[in-house]
Short mmCIF file of C-alpha atoms and ligand atoms in Angstrom, two decimals:
data_model
loop_
_atom_site.label_atom_id
_atom_site.label_comp_id
_atom_site.label_asym_id
_atom_site.label_seq_id
_atom_site.Cartn_x
_atom_site.Cartn_y
_atom_site.Cartn_z
CA MET P 8 4.03 11.06 29.59
CA SER P 9 5.92 8.98 27.39
CA PHE P 10 6.35 5.39 26.26
CA THR P 11 9.85 5.19 25.95
CA SER P 12 12.61 7.54 26.28
CA SER P 13 12.92 8.58 22.94
CA LEU P 14 8.81 9.10 22.61
CA VAL P 15 7.58 12.35 23.73
CA VAL P 16 3.39 13.00 23.34
CA SER P 17 2.40 16.09 22.43
CA PRO P 18 0.89 18.14 25.04
CA ASN P 19 -2.47 18.32 25.97
CA VAL P 20 -3.45 14.75 24.34
CA GLU P 21 -4.91 12.41 27.24
CA LEU P 22 -3.53 8.72 26.14
CA SER P 23 -5.30 5.96 26.82
CA PRO P 24 -6.34 2.97 25.05
CA SER P 25 -9.66 4.09 23.92
CA ASN P 26 -8.34 7.15 22.72
CA PHE P 27 -8.17 6.75 18.78
CA GLY P 28 -10.02 9.50 18.06
CA PHE P 29 -7.60 10.89 15.89
CA LEU P 30 -10.13 13.09 13.22
CA ASP P 31 -10.63 15.27 15.70
CA SER P 32 -6.47 16.79 15.43
CA LEU P 33 -7.52 16.94 11.38
CA ARG P 34 -10.55 18.83 11.75
CA ASP P 35 -11.10 21.71 9.76
CA GLY P 36 -14.43 21.56 8.10
CA PRO P 37 -18.11 20.65 8.94
CA GLN P 38 -17.95 18.52 12.59
CA ILE P 39 -17.16 15.12 12.48
CA PRO P 40 -19.56 12.89 14.55
CA ASP P 41 -18.17 12.28 18.23
CA SER P 42 -19.36 9.18 18.18
CA PHE P 43 -17.14 8.24 15.09
CA ARG P 44 -13.57 6.65 15.93
CA PHE P 45 -11.27 4.77 13.92
CA PHE P 46 -11.34 1.11 14.33
CA SER P 47 -14.00 0.89 17.16
CA ARG P 48 -14.10 -2.61 18.07
CA ASN P 49 -17.28 -3.05 15.09
CA ARG P 50 -15.93 -1.88 12.16
CA VAL P 51 -17.07 1.10 10.64
CA PRO P 52 -18.87 0.17 7.37
CA ASN P 53 -16.77 1.01 4.17
CA LEU P 54 -18.99 3.67 2.56
CA ILE P 55 -17.31 4.70 -0.14
CA ASN P 56 -15.69 1.67 -1.59
CA LYS P 57 -12.14 1.49 -2.45
CA ARG P 58 -9.70 3.40 -4.78
CA GLN P 59 -9.23 2.29 -8.39
CA LYS P 60 -6.69 2.62 -10.64
CA TRP P 61 -4.71 0.75 -14.01
CA GLY P 62 -2.57 0.52 -17.24
CA ASN P 63 -1.88 -1.51 -20.60
CA PRO P 64 0.78 -2.73 -22.64
CA SER P 65 -1.64 -3.97 -25.43
CA HIS P 66 1.24 -2.51 -28.26
CA SER P 67 4.02 -4.02 -26.91
CA THR P 68 5.44 -6.74 -24.49
CA GLU P 69 8.14 -4.93 -23.52
CA LEU P 70 8.48 -4.04 -20.24
CA LYS P 71 9.13 -0.20 -18.97
CA TYR P 72 8.47 -0.52 -15.15
CA PRO P 73 9.16 -3.03 -13.89
CA ILE P 74 12.84 -2.82 -14.39
CA LEU P 75 14.52 -1.11 -11.84
CA CYS P 76 17.03 -4.10 -11.12
CA GLU P 77 20.74 -3.18 -10.90
CA SER P 78 21.57 -3.83 -14.82
CA GLY P 79 20.41 -1.12 -17.27
CA TYR P 80 19.24 1.50 -14.75
CA GLY P 81 21.12 4.25 -17.41
CA SER P 82 18.70 2.78 -19.97
CA VAL P 83 15.54 3.17 -17.56
CA ILE P 84 16.75 6.85 -16.45
CA ALA P 85 17.18 8.05 -19.72
CA ALA P 86 13.83 6.68 -20.79
CA SER P 87 12.31 8.43 -17.89
CA MET P 88 13.32 11.90 -18.74
CA VAL P 89 10.28 13.06 -20.82
CA ALA P 90 9.97 16.64 -22.77
CA ASN P 91 6.70 18.30 -21.48
CA PRO P 92 4.35 20.46 -23.97
CA ALA P 93 6.80 23.54 -23.27
CA GLY P 94 10.11 21.31 -24.35
CA GLU P 95 11.39 21.21 -21.17
CA MET P 96 12.61 17.86 -19.36
CA ALA P 97 10.54 16.63 -17.13
CA VAL P 98 11.19 13.57 -14.12
CA SER P 99 9.04 10.67 -15.36
CA ALA P 100 6.89 9.02 -12.55
CA GLU P 101 9.57 5.75 -12.96
CA GLN P 102 12.47 7.96 -11.83
CA LYS P 103 10.44 9.80 -9.24
CA VAL P 104 9.91 6.17 -7.75
CA TYR P 105 13.33 5.15 -8.29
CA ASN P 106 15.05 8.19 -6.54
CA VAL P 107 13.23 7.11 -3.28
CA VAL P 108 13.71 3.41 -3.83
CA MET P 109 17.63 4.21 -3.76
CA LYS P 110 17.48 6.05 -0.81
CA GLN P 111 15.89 3.96 1.14
CA ALA P 112 17.86 0.80 -0.25
CA ALA P 113 20.59 2.80 1.04
CA LEU P 114 19.58 3.60 4.18
CA VAL P 115 18.79 -0.04 4.76
CA LYS P 116 22.08 -1.38 3.04
CA ARG P 117 23.68 0.93 5.90
CA GLN P 118 21.42 -0.92 8.65
CA LEU P 119 19.81 -4.06 8.24
CA ARG P 120 22.85 -6.65 7.59
CA THR P 121 24.53 -6.41 10.55
CA ALA P 122 25.62 -10.21 10.38
CA GLY P 123 23.11 -11.05 8.30
CA GLU P 124 20.32 -10.12 10.76
CA LEU P 125 18.27 -6.93 11.89
CA ASP P 126 19.85 -5.25 15.35
CA VAL P 127 16.68 -4.43 16.94
CA LYS P 128 17.55 -1.76 19.08
CA PRO P 129 16.34 -2.53 23.24
CA ASP P 130 13.21 -0.85 24.61
CA ILE P 131 14.72 1.67 27.32
CA VAL P 132 11.76 1.81 29.35
CA LEU P 133 10.29 4.44 31.92
CA PRO P 134 7.75 2.89 34.34
CA GLY P 135 5.01 1.57 33.52
CA THR P 136 4.96 2.87 29.85
CA LEU P 137 6.52 -0.41 28.56
CA SER P 138 2.54 -2.10 29.28
CA LEU P 139 0.71 1.13 27.52
CA LEU P 140 3.01 0.45 24.72
CA ASN P 141 2.28 -3.19 24.22
CA GLU P 142 -1.17 -2.21 24.67
CA ALA P 143 -0.92 -0.15 21.60
CA TYR P 144 0.57 -2.79 19.96
CA ASP P 145 -1.72 -5.04 20.99
CA ARG P 146 -4.57 -3.20 19.54
CA CYS P 147 -2.66 -2.70 16.27
CA GLY P 148 -2.96 -6.40 15.79
CA GLU P 149 -6.32 -6.57 16.96
CA VAL P 150 -6.94 -3.97 14.00
CA CYS P 151 -5.00 -5.66 11.64
CA ALA P 152 -6.80 -9.06 12.61
CA GLU P 153 -9.95 -7.29 12.07
CA TYR P 154 -9.41 -5.56 8.33
CA ALA P 155 -6.69 -8.21 6.77
CA LYS P 156 -6.93 -11.95 8.31
CA THR P 157 -5.05 -13.74 5.74
CA PHE P 158 -2.57 -11.28 5.98
CA TYR P 159 -2.81 -11.52 10.04
CA LEU P 160 -2.09 -14.88 10.03
CA GLY P 161 0.62 -15.33 7.70
CA THR P 162 2.11 -12.38 10.21
CA MET P 163 2.45 -15.19 12.99
CA LEU P 164 5.77 -16.81 12.04
CA MET P 165 7.32 -13.39 12.26
CA THR P 166 9.67 -12.82 15.14
CA PRO P 167 7.38 -10.42 17.66
CA GLU P 168 9.20 -7.70 17.63
CA ARG P 169 8.53 -7.84 13.36
CA GLN P 170 5.18 -8.51 13.75
CA LYS P 171 4.08 -6.31 15.85
CA ALA P 172 5.84 -3.45 13.49
CA ILE P 173 4.45 -4.76 10.83
CA TRP P 174 1.04 -4.08 12.41
CA ALA P 175 2.02 -0.57 13.27
CA ILE P 176 2.57 0.51 9.65
CA TYR P 177 -0.45 -1.50 8.43
CA VAL P 178 -2.69 0.34 10.82
CA TRP P 179 -1.07 3.85 10.17
CA CYS P 180 -1.55 2.86 6.31
CA ARG P 181 -5.27 1.69 6.79
CA ARG P 182 -5.56 5.45 8.86
CA THR P 183 -4.34 7.16 6.06
CA ASP P 184 -6.47 5.26 3.74
CA GLU P 185 -9.70 5.61 5.54
CA LEU P 186 -9.37 9.17 5.65
CA VAL P 187 -10.06 9.49 1.54
CA ASP P 188 -12.05 6.34 1.53
CA GLY P 189 -13.78 5.39 4.56
CA PRO P 190 -16.96 6.70 5.89
CA ASN P 191 -16.23 10.47 6.94
CA ALA P 192 -14.10 10.94 3.55
CA SER P 193 -16.21 13.99 2.65
CA HIS P 194 -15.09 15.69 5.79
CA ILE P 195 -11.57 15.35 4.56
CA THR P 196 -9.68 18.33 3.10
CA PRO P 197 -5.96 18.85 1.74
CA THR P 198 -5.36 20.93 4.86
CA ALA P 199 -6.87 17.72 6.54
CA LEU P 200 -4.24 16.06 5.23
CA ASP P 201 -1.56 18.65 5.63
CA ARG P 202 -1.97 18.20 9.30
CA TRP P 203 -1.93 14.49 9.11
CA GLU P 204 1.31 14.52 7.88
CA ALA P 205 2.55 17.06 9.97
CA ARG P 206 1.27 14.50 12.85
CA LEU P 207 3.42 12.16 10.94
CA GLU P 208 6.66 14.02 10.95
CA GLU P 209 5.82 14.28 14.87
CA LEU P 210 5.21 10.63 15.05
CA PHE P 211 8.91 10.24 13.70
CA GLN P 212 10.66 12.72 15.71
CA GLY P 213 9.36 10.42 18.53
CA ARG P 214 6.37 12.85 19.65
CA PRO P 215 3.34 10.50 18.83
CA PHE P 216 -0.26 12.22 19.29
CA ASP P 217 -2.13 9.07 20.10
CA MET P 218 -1.55 5.29 21.11
CA LEU P 219 -1.47 4.13 17.41
CA ASP P 220 1.06 6.74 16.50
CA ALA P 221 3.22 5.38 19.18
CA ALA P 222 2.98 2.20 18.23
CA LEU P 223 4.56 3.33 14.68
CA ALA P 224 6.81 6.04 16.63
CA ASP P 225 8.40 3.11 18.20
CA THR P 226 8.77 1.08 15.25
CA VAL P 227 10.60 3.69 13.25
CA THR P 228 13.24 3.91 16.02
CA LYS P 229 13.90 0.15 15.83
CA PHE P 230 13.69 -0.47 12.42
CA PRO P 231 15.43 1.76 9.64
CA VAL P 232 12.34 2.63 8.10
CA ASP P 233 12.61 6.30 6.10
CA ILE P 234 9.36 8.71 6.56
CA GLN P 235 9.49 9.43 2.65
CA PRO P 236 7.23 6.76 1.73
CA PHE P 237 5.01 7.82 4.40
CA LYS P 238 4.69 11.37 3.10
CA ASP P 239 4.30 9.75 -0.43
CA MET P 240 1.46 7.67 0.98
CA ILE P 241 -0.47 11.03 2.01
CA GLU P 242 0.47 12.57 -1.31
CA GLY P 243 -1.23 9.84 -3.05
CA MET P 244 -4.42 10.59 -1.01
CA ARG P 245 -3.87 14.39 -2.09
CA MET P 246 -4.06 13.28 -5.59
CA ASP P 247 -7.32 11.70 -5.43
CA LEU P 248 -8.94 14.31 -3.78
CA ARG P 249 -7.52 16.56 -6.58
CA LYS P 250 -7.92 14.04 -9.87
CA SER P 251 -9.92 11.89 -11.45
CA ARG P 252 -8.82 10.63 -14.56
CA TYR P 253 -5.66 9.46 -15.28
CA LYS P 254 -3.83 10.65 -18.84
CA ASN P 255 -1.27 7.92 -19.60
CA PHE P 256 0.05 5.15 -17.73
CA ASP P 257 3.34 6.87 -16.41
CA GLU P 258 0.36 8.79 -14.14
CA LEU P 259 -1.42 5.96 -13.26
CA TYR P 260 2.16 4.30 -12.22
CA LEU P 261 2.76 7.53 -10.17
CA TYR P 262 -0.75 7.33 -8.14
CA CYS P 263 -0.13 3.53 -7.66
CA TYR P 264 3.18 4.01 -6.19
CA TYR P 265 2.01 6.59 -3.76
CA VAL P 266 -0.95 4.46 -2.26
CA ALA P 267 0.16 1.26 -2.77
CA GLY P 268 4.02 1.11 -4.02
CA THR P 269 4.93 2.58 -0.37
CA VAL P 270 3.38 -0.52 1.53
CA GLY P 271 6.12 -2.70 0.10
CA LEU P 272 8.88 0.00 0.47
CA MET P 273 7.80 0.60 4.09
CA SER P 274 7.72 -3.46 5.09
CA VAL P 275 10.82 -4.51 3.25
CA PRO P 276 12.79 -2.54 6.26
CA VAL P 277 11.44 -4.62 8.75
CA MET P 278 10.50 -8.03 7.01
CA GLY P 279 14.21 -8.22 6.58
CA ILE P 280 16.80 -10.05 3.67
CA ALA P 281 17.72 -13.29 3.95
CA PRO P 282 21.08 -13.62 5.60
CA GLU P 283 21.87 -15.63 2.34
CA SER P 284 20.64 -13.83 0.13
CA GLU P 285 22.97 -12.51 -2.76
CA ALA P 286 20.56 -10.38 -4.40
CA SER P 287 21.54 -6.82 -4.19
CA THR P 288 19.16 -4.53 -1.66
CA GLU P 289 17.86 -2.47 -4.77
CA SER P 290 16.57 -5.24 -6.16
CA VAL P 291 14.47 -6.63 -3.34
CA TYR P 292 13.36 -3.11 -3.01
CA ASN P 293 11.86 -3.23 -6.62
CA ALA P 294 10.12 -6.13 -6.10
CA ALA P 295 8.54 -4.97 -3.26
CA LEU P 296 7.31 -1.97 -5.39
CA ALA P 297 6.39 -4.51 -7.94
CA LEU P 298 3.84 -5.79 -5.71
CA GLY P 299 2.24 -2.94 -4.16
CA ILE P 300 2.10 -1.51 -7.68
CA ALA P 301 0.39 -5.31 -8.82
CA ASN P 302 -1.42 -5.33 -6.30
CA GLN P 303 -2.90 -1.91 -7.03
CA LEU P 304 -3.63 -2.22 -10.42
CA THR P 305 -5.70 -5.03 -9.43
CA ASN P 306 -7.82 -3.00 -7.45
CA ILE P 307 -8.31 -0.40 -9.88
CA LEU P 308 -9.71 -3.16 -12.53
CA ARG P 309 -11.42 -5.19 -10.00
CA ASP P 310 -13.14 -1.88 -9.01
CA VAL P 311 -14.02 -0.07 -12.16
CA GLY P 312 -17.65 -0.20 -11.94
CA GLU P 313 -17.88 1.08 -8.54
CA ASP P 314 -15.35 3.66 -9.22
CA ALA P 315 -17.23 4.69 -12.46
CA ARG P 316 -20.38 5.59 -10.25
CA ARG P 317 -18.37 7.65 -8.21
CA GLY P 318 -17.49 9.66 -11.16
CA ARG P 319 -13.76 8.11 -11.38
CA ILE P 320 -12.06 5.93 -13.97
CA TYR P 321 -8.43 5.26 -13.03
CA LEU P 322 -7.57 3.25 -16.24
CA PRO P 323 -5.42 5.23 -18.81
CA GLN P 324 -7.35 7.82 -21.12
CA ASP P 325 -4.71 7.43 -24.25
CA GLU P 326 -4.97 3.35 -23.95
CA LEU P 327 -8.74 3.38 -23.62
CA ALA P 328 -9.08 5.94 -26.92
CA GLN P 329 -6.35 3.87 -28.45
CA ALA P 330 -8.75 0.60 -27.90
CA GLY P 331 -11.66 2.64 -29.33
CA LEU P 332 -13.39 2.83 -25.85
CA SER P 333 -14.61 6.22 -24.20
CA ASP P 334 -15.48 7.21 -20.99
CA GLU P 335 -19.25 7.34 -21.99
CA ASP P 336 -18.58 3.27 -22.91
CA ILE P 337 -17.72 2.75 -19.31
CA PHE P 338 -20.19 4.99 -17.53
CA ALA P 339 -22.61 2.49 -19.72
CA GLY P 340 -20.98 -0.44 -18.35
CA ARG P 341 -21.31 -2.29 -21.43
CA VAL P 342 -18.67 -5.71 -21.60
CA THR P 343 -18.13 -5.55 -25.39
CA ASP P 344 -15.39 -7.47 -27.46
CA LYS P 345 -13.54 -3.93 -27.05
CA TRP P 346 -13.92 -3.76 -23.43
CA ARG P 347 -12.82 -7.97 -23.44
CA ASN P 348 -9.68 -6.74 -25.61
CA PHE P 349 -9.32 -3.80 -23.50
CA MET P 350 -9.04 -5.96 -20.23
CA LYS P 351 -7.05 -8.75 -21.51
CA SER P 352 -3.91 -6.21 -21.66
CA GLN P 353 -4.44 -4.52 -18.43
CA ILE P 354 -4.76 -7.87 -16.99
CA LYS P 355 -1.72 -9.16 -18.41
CA ARG P 356 0.32 -5.76 -17.17
CA ALA P 357 -1.20 -6.62 -14.06
CA ARG P 358 0.48 -9.99 -14.15
CA MET P 359 3.62 -8.77 -15.21
CA PHE P 360 4.16 -6.45 -12.15
CA PHE P 361 3.46 -9.79 -10.32
CA ASP P 362 5.89 -11.62 -11.67
CA GLU P 363 8.04 -9.41 -11.04
CA ALA P 364 7.51 -9.20 -7.35
CA GLU P 365 7.71 -12.76 -7.05
CA LYS P 366 11.84 -12.62 -7.68
CA GLY P 367 11.57 -10.68 -4.52
CA VAL P 368 9.87 -12.37 -2.31
CA LEU P 369 12.38 -15.00 -2.44
CA GLU P 370 15.19 -12.87 -1.38
CA LEU P 371 13.09 -11.92 2.01
CA ASN P 372 13.76 -13.29 5.59
CA LYS P 373 12.58 -16.77 5.64
CA ALA P 374 9.88 -16.07 8.14
CA SER P 375 8.77 -12.60 6.53
CA ARG P 376 7.81 -15.01 3.21
CA TRP P 377 4.46 -16.49 4.27
CA PRO P 378 2.61 -13.43 4.60
CA VAL P 379 4.00 -12.08 1.70
CA TRP P 380 3.50 -14.83 -0.30
CA ALA P 381 -0.34 -14.98 0.89
CA SER P 382 -0.85 -11.65 -0.32
CA LEU P 383 0.50 -11.93 -3.62
CA LEU P 384 -1.50 -15.36 -4.15
CA LEU P 385 -4.67 -13.80 -3.10
CA TYR P 386 -4.56 -10.59 -4.97
CA ARG P 387 -3.40 -12.14 -8.01
CA GLN P 388 -6.39 -14.71 -7.91
CA ILE P 389 -8.26 -11.50 -8.58
CA LEU P 390 -7.36 -11.23 -12.05
CA ASP P 391 -8.16 -15.06 -12.49
CA GLU P 392 -11.96 -14.08 -11.37
CA ILE P 393 -12.41 -11.05 -13.27
CA GLU P 394 -11.51 -13.52 -16.27
CA ALA P 395 -13.96 -15.85 -15.01
CA ASN P 396 -16.55 -13.25 -15.13
CA ASP P 397 -16.31 -12.73 -18.39
CA TYR P 398 -14.85 -8.82 -17.77
CA ASN P 399 -17.80 -7.83 -16.48
CA ASN P 400 -16.13 -5.82 -13.79
CA PHE P 401 -18.83 -3.12 -13.91
CA THR P 402 -21.44 -5.37 -12.38
CA LYS P 403 -20.07 -8.42 -11.10
CA ARG P 404 -17.57 -7.75 -8.08
CA ALA P 405 -14.21 -10.18 -8.48
CA TYR P 406 -13.49 -11.81 -5.42
CA VAL P 407 -11.77 -14.81 -3.99
CA ARG P 408 -13.55 -17.30 -2.27
CA LYS P 409 -13.00 -18.15 1.32
CA GLY P 410 -12.35 -22.06 0.17
CA LYS P 411 -9.75 -20.52 -1.95
CA LYS P 412 -8.33 -18.44 0.51
CA ILE P 413 -7.86 -20.70 3.17
CA LEU P 414 -6.21 -23.37 0.83
CA ALA P 415 -3.77 -20.09 -0.15
CA LEU P 416 -2.33 -20.31 3.19
CA PRO P 417 -0.47 -23.70 2.74
CA MET P 418 0.11 -22.83 -0.48
CA ALA P 419 1.85 -20.06 0.90
CA TYR P 420 3.61 -21.35 3.26
CA ALA P 421 4.96 -24.33 0.77
CA ARG P 422 6.52 -21.59 -1.31
CA ALA P 423 7.96 -19.63 1.60
CA LEU P 424 10.14 -23.03 2.39
CA LEU P 425 11.76 -21.45 -0.79
CA GLY P 426 14.52 -19.39 -0.52
CA PRO P 427 17.12 -17.67 -2.38
CA SER P 428 18.57 -19.90 -5.01
C1 LIG Z 503 2.90 -9.09 4.24
C2 LIG Z 503 2.14 -7.77 3.83
C3 LIG Z 503 1.27 -7.75 2.44
C4 LIG Z 503 2.46 -6.78 4.17
C5 LIG Z 503 1.92 -5.44 3.86
C6 LIG Z 503 1.13 -4.98 5.38
C7 LIG Z 503 0.72 -3.81 4.91
C8 LIG Z 503 1.19 -2.35 5.71
C9 LIG Z 503 -0.17 -2.94 4.61
C10 LIG Z 503 -0.95 -2.10 4.70
C11 LIG Z 503 -1.83 -2.15 3.36
C12 LIG Z 503 -2.75 -0.65 3.48
C13 LIG Z 503 -3.89 -0.47 4.28
C14 LIG Z 503 -2.32 0.18 2.42
C15 LIG Z 503 -3.70 1.56 2.31
C16 LIG Z 503 -3.60 2.04 0.98
C17 LIG Z 503 -4.32 0.75 0.42
C18 LIG Z 503 -6.02 0.34 0.49
C19 LIG Z 503 -3.82 0.01 -1.08
C20 LIG Z 503 -4.32 -1.36 -1.59
C21 LIG Z 503 -4.45 -2.57 -0.77
C22 LIG Z 503 -5.43 -3.24 -0.82
O1 LIG Z 503 -6.34 -3.79 0.18
P1 LIG Z 503 -7.65 -3.79 0.66
O2 LIG Z 503 -8.31 -4.92 -0.63
O3 LIG Z 503 -7.79 -3.97 1.82
O4 LIG Z 503 -8.78 -2.32 0.12
P2 LIG Z 503 -9.85 -1.76 -0.02
O5 LIG Z 503 -9.39 -0.25 1.35
O6 LIG Z 503 -10.39 -2.71 1.31
O7 LIG Z 503 -10.16 -1.61 -0.81
C23 LIG Z 503 -3.74 -2.00 -1.64
C24 LIG Z 503 -4.27 -2.94 -3.25
C25 LIG Z 503 -2.17 -2.13 -1.27
C26 LIG Z 503 -1.46 -3.07 -0.62
C27 LIG Z 503 -0.35 -3.02 -0.78
C28 LIG Z 503 0.91 -3.80 -0.56
C29 LIG Z 503 0.10 -5.11 0.20
C30 LIG Z 503 1.97 -4.31 -0.83
C31 LIG Z 503 2.84 -5.21 -0.32
C32 LIG Z 503 4.38 -5.33 -0.43
C33 LIG Z 503 5.30 -5.36 0.18
C34 LIG Z 503 4.92 -6.31 1.83
C35 LIG Z 503 6.54 -6.00 -0.17
C36 LIG Z 503 7.03 -7.34 -0.22
C37 LIG Z 503 8.44 -7.38 -0.37
C38 LIG Z 503 8.87 -8.24 -1.28
C39 LIG Z 503 10.11 -8.36 -1.81
C40 LIG Z 503 7.42 -8.98 -3.00
MN1 MN Z 504 -9.74 1.33 1.15
#
């Protein structure tokens, strides 16, 4: 059975709207309860909450990271070559990420600006398959609405093609995240992640395993989306399995790229760049990357206590030491002046990434700017809430109240009216 002429469903997989049990295909440890199905209508409670991570520029106001815009590449790249203890030159996290950004930007440059608009390939329909594909996309929309309501509302202005594609990407990201962060996380091994990656490769070759994969398989035939950011997100999940400390911001930055910067790189080819934009494709990708990093840093700062209770500290160890703090201080969860000062510098860094991201939102297609602004404004407010909690992110979870969330939508809309200057 196939969904479109280019999609071939893996043999022995019965495709039906209710077949979302993709964990079965990853199983290599203890049995996963059959009753568990990803994205059943009643959201499976997230028993183990979120991942977390961060970094800090307290000693300097100089931005090393969010500066991959066109000018100054040379110096950034030079700064990115670092010697390891053996004296060999190693490629820094920033350089690795930069290579992916350039690759994705080049791909998009070739395909995205066709008379300023995206040239969406039409469906080639086989009898009976289009309705299944539509059902798959509808299900992606439902999942998205269930997990990220504000963002889902923000996608309402997008063209149906773009909207569906973003939902499909969202669902793949959410499923990937749930592997290590969801209720079945304890069953997930590196081998399971290898299988998830093999499945991703199949999907990109037009052989989706289930309906939700089929939606993404269709999306990647229509938009210039590269597989690398998807693979990198899986790599981020591997990192989460094997690591619970980050030596310095370089290590943390790479992790943030893997789990969140990648989302920006996946989304821009679908959202599109405004036809009137004069910004370079690379600079828009750089901003997208910055938004992912900013979100993830914020996520880490919000969840310090929660993560510590799982034995995880995403904060850069060297910056903690510089601030006179240790793991024990975090496990003890004491809000001291040392902690407040440390947090101030971490928040400052996260805001710098948000500022960098702002520049790029203006350059996006008009209809895509709204959800991005909404996400940026809402996530950034979490930092304000951490401050309002007097930096107690050990026992108080910073969150944006419903009223403020609702207000963010018209504010985001107003901002979205502003395009490239
Ligand atoms: C408009 C918009 C936000 C589009 C992105 C849609 C999309 C594909 C989102 C996928 C998000 C996802 C499920 C990622 C999996 C890994 C993960 C969970 C990352 C964390 C997200 C926060 O999720 P949440 O608070 O729900 O976390 P819990 O699991 O509940 O704890 C992250 C912190 C990062 C998500 C990263 C982004 C949303 C980056 C978005 C960047 C762009 C869309 C680029 C915009 C373009 C420019 C030029 C600025
Ligand atoms: Mn999660």
